[in-house]
Short mmCIF file of C-alpha atoms in Angstrom, two decimals:
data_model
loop_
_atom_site.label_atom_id
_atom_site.label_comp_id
_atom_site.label_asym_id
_atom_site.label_seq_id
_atom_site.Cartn_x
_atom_site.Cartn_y
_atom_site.Cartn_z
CA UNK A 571 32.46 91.99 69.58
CA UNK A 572 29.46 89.39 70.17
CA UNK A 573 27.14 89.96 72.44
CA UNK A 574 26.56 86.73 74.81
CA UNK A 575 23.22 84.44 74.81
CA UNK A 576 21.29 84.74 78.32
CA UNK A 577 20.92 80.94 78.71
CA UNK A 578 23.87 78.80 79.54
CA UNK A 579 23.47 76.45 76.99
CA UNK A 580 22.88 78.85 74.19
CA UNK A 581 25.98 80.36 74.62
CA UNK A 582 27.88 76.88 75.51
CA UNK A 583 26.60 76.26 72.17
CA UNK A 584 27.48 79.22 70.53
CA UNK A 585 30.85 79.05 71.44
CA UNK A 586 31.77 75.64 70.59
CA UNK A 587 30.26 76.22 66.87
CA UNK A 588 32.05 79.49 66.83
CA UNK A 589 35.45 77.85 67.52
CA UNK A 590 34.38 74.98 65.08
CA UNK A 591 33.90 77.55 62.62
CA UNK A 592 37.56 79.18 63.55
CA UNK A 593 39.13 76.00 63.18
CA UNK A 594 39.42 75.52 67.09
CA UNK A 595 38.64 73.04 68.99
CA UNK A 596 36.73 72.95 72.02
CA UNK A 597 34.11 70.51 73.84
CA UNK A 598 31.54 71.36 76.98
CA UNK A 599 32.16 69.99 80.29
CA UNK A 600 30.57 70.78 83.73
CA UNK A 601 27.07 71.11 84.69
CA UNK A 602 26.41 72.66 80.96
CA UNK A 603 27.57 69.34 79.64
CA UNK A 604 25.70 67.23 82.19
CA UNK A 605 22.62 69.10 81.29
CA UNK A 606 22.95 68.48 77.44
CA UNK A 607 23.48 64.81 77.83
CA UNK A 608 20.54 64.44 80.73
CA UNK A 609 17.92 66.89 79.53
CA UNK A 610 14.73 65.26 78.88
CA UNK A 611 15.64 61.98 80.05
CA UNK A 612 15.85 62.36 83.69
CA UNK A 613 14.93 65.72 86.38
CA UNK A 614 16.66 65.48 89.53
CA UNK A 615 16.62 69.28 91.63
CA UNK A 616 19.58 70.54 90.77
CA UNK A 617 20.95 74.41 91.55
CA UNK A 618 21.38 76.09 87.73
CA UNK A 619 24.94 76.00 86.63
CA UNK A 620 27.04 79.04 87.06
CA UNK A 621 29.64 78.32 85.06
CA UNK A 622 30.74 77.53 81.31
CA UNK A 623 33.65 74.70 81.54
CA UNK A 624 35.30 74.44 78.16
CA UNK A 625 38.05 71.43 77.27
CA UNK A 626 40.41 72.14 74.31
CA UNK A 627 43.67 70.17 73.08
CA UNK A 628 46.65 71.04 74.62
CA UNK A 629 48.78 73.77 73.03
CA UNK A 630 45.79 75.42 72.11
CA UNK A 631 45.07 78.38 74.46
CA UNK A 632 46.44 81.01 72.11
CA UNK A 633 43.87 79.98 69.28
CA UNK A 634 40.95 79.67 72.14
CA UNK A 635 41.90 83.00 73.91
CA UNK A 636 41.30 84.41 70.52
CA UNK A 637 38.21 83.26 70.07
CA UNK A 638 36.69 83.52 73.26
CA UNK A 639 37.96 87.41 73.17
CA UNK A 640 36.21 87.96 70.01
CA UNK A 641 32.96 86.27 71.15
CA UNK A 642 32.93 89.48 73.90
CA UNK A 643 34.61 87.60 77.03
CA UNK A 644 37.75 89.79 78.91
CA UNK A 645 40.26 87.37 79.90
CA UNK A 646 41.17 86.93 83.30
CA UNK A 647 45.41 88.02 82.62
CA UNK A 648 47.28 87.62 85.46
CA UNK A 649 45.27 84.12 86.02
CA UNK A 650 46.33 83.21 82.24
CA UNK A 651 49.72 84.07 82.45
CA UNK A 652 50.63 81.67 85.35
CA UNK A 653 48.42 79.11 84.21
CA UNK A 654 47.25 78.87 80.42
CA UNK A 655 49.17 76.12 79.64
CA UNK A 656 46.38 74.10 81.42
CA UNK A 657 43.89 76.37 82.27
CA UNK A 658 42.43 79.69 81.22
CA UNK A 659 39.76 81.76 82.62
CA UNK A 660 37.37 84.67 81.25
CA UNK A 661 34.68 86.37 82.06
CA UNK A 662 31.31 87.58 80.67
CA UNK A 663 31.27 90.76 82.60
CA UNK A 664 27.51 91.79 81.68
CA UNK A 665 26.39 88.80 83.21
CA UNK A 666 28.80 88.11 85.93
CA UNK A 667 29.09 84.81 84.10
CA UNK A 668 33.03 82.70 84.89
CA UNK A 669 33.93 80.41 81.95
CA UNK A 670 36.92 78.55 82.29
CA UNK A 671 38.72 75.89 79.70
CA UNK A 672 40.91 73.01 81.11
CA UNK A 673 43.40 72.87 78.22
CA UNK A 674 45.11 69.41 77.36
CA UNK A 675 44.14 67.92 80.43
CA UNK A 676 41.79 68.10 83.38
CA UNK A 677 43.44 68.55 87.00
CA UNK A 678 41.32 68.71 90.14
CA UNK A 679 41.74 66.17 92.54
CA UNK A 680 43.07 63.99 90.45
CA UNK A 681 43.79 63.99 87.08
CA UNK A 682 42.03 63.16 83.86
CA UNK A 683 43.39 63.02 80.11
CA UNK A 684 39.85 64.52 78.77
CA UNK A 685 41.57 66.64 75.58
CA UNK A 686 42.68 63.15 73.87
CA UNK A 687 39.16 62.02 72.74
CA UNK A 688 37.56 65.15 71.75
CA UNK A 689 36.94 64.44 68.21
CA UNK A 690 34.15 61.53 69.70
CA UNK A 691 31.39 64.15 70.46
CA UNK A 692 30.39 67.41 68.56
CA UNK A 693 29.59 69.49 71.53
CA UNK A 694 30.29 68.08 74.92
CA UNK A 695 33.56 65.87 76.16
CA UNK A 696 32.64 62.06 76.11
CA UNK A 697 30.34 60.68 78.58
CA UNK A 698 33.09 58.67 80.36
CA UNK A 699 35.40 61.64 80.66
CA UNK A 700 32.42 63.91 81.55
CA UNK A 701 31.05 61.62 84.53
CA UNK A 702 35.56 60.96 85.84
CA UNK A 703 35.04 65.23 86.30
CA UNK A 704 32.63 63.96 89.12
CA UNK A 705 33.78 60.36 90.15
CA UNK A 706 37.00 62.01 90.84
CA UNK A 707 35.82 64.56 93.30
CA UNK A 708 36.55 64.08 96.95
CA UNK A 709 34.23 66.29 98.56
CA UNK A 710 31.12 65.55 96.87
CA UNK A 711 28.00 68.30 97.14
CA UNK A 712 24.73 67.45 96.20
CA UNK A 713 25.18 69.16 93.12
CA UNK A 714 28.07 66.71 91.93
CA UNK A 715 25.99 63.82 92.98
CA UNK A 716 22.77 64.85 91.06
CA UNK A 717 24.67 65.22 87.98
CA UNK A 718 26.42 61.52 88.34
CA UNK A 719 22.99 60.18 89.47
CA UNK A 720 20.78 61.53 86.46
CA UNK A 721 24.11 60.62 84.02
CA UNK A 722 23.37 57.19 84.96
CA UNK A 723 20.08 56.76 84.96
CA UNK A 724 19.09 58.21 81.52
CA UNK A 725 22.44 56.00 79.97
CA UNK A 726 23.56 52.83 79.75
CA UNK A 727 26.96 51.92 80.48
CA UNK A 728 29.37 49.24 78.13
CA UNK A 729 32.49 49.21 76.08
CA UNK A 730 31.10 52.32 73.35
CA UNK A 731 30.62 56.07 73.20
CA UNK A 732 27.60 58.26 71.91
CA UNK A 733 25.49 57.27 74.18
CA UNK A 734 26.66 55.15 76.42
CA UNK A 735 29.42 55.48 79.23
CA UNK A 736 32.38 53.74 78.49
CA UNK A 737 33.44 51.38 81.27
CA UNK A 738 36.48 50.34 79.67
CA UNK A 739 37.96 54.11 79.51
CA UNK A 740 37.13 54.13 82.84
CA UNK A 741 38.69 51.10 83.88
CA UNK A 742 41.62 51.52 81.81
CA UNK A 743 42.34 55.19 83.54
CA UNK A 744 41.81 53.86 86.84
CA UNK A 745 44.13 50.58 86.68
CA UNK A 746 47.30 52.84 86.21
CA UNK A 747 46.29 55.39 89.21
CA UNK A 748 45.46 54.01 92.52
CA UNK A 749 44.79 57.24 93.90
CA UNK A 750 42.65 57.73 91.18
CA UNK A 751 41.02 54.45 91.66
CA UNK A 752 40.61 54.71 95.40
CA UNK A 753 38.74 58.02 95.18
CA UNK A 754 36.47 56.74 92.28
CA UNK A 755 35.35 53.76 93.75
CA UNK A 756 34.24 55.69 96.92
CA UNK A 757 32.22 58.05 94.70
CA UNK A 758 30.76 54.81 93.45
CA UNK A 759 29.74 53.62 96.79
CA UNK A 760 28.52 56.90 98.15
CA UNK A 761 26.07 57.26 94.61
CA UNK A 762 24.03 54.22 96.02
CA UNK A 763 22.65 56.51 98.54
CA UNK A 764 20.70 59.24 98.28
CA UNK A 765 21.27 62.90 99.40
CA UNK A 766 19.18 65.08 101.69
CA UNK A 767 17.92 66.98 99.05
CA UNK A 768 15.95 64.40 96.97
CA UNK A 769 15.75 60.86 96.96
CA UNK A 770 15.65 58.41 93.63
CA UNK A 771 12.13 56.55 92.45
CA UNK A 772 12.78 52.71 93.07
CA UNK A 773 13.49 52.46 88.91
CA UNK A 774 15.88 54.96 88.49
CA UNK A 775 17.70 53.93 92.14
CA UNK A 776 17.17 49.84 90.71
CA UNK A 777 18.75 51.52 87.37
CA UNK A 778 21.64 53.42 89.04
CA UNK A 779 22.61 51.00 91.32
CA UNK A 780 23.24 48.47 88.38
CA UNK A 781 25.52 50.59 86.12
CA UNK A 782 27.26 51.34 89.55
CA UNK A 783 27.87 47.76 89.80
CA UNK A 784 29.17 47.34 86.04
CA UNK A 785 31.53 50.15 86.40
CA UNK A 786 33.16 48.92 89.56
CA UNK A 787 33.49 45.56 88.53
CA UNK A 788 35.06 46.82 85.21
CA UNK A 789 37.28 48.54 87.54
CA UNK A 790 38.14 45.36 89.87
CA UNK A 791 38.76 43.03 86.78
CA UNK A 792 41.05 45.51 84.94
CA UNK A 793 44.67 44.40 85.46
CA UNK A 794 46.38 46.82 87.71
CA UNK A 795 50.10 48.03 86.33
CA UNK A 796 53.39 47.96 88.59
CA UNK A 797 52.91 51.47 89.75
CA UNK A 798 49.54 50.68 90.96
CA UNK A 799 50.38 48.44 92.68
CA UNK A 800 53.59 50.00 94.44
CA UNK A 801 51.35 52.59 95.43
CA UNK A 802 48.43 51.20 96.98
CA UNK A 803 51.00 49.44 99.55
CA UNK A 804 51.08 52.73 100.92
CA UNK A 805 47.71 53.02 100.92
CA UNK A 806 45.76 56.47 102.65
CA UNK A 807 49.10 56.80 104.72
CA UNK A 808 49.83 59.43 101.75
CA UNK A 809 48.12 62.28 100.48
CA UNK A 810 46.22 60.43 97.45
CA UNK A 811 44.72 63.18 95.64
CA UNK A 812 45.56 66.83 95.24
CA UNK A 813 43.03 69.99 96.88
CA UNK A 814 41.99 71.68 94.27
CA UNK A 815 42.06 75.29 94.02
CA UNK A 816 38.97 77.31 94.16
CA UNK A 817 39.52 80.43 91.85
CA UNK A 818 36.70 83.21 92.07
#
């Protein structure tokens, strides 16, 4: 077996070049993916991630268990067996290190298609996908909002990928999910204020708040489907978004 890299990224890295080389796909998402996209561009305080978040295609999670037990990682069984069509979880036991891969599709509090665009980026998912992980959270920490605060100030936002945040992705996911919708435009709202921890210099905060403003009104001028609109009759009268599970 491999022994694993120290640093997060390293072994983000390592793994993603070591499926690649296995004929597996898989893409970095999470704080290890913000940090790739942000890093010296933009410093915000930030707590270290954790945490290695994987995506791979749906169907996959034989293939990736089999790489990721090669590359020295035990795999979480029990977890696996109840859940590997969509999500799989090992560990790096000499490091106390969690990595987890969302397979086919990402569920937390709401859910996001990420696995259908992986071929756009060599290492992390897409920048639109990657900063939905965080616009769809309810409960926001500081760490979430960081993340979605230096995403945005270090890249512009339009209708492309690479290096820019696709608004149209975005506005496309959210006009066939209200519930989606409704939690991302509160994110939105709340990222034009800043947390206890830190607080934005007026260009990045002049920056932020723009992009903020292009995504929502790519949101608001996106035609909303039937469904859509049946469901935001009901409004927040109904659960709109699903608790996620916290799994140690």
């Amino acid at each position: 077996m491999s022994a694993t890299v120290a640093d997060i990224v390293e072994e983000a890295q390592r793994v993603v070049v070591a499926a690649t080389e296995q004929g597996t796909v898989v893409r970095i998402s999470g704080g290890v993916a913000f940090q790739l996209r942000v890093q010296g561009r933009v410093q915000l305080p930030r707590a270290p991630a954790n945490d290695i978040d994987l995506v791979a295609p749906g169907g996959t999670e034989r293939r990736v268990s089999k790489v990721l037990v090669g590359l020295g990682y035990e795999a979480e069984k029990a977890f696996n067996a109840r859940h590997g069509e969509t999500r799989l979880m090992f560990w790096d036991r000499g490091r106390d290190r969690k990595l987890e891969v969302f397979v086919g599709t990402f569920l937390m509090c709401h859910r996001i298609p990420v696995a259908q665009r992986l071929d756009i980026e060599q290492e992390t998912i897409p920048l639109a996908e990657l900063l939905l992980t965080k616009l769809q959270i309810v409960e926001l920490n500081e760490k979430d909002v960081s993340d979605m605060h230096m995403l945005l100030a270090s890249h512009e936002v339009g209708s492309a990928d690479g290096e820019v945040i696709n608004v149209d992705l975005i506005a496309h996911l959210c006009a066939a999910d209200w519930g989606l919708h409704h939690t991302v435009i509160r994110t939105l709202d709340r990222l034009r204020s800043d947390p206890p921890g830190y607080r934005l210099e007026p260009a990045q905060r002049e920056l932020v708040d723009q992009r903020v403003g292009r995504v929502k009104s790519a949101i608001d001028h996106k035609p909303k489907t039937v469904a859509w609109r049946l469901r935001a009759r009901l409004g927040e009268r109904v659960a709109w978004y699903v608790q996620p599970e916290e799994f140690v």
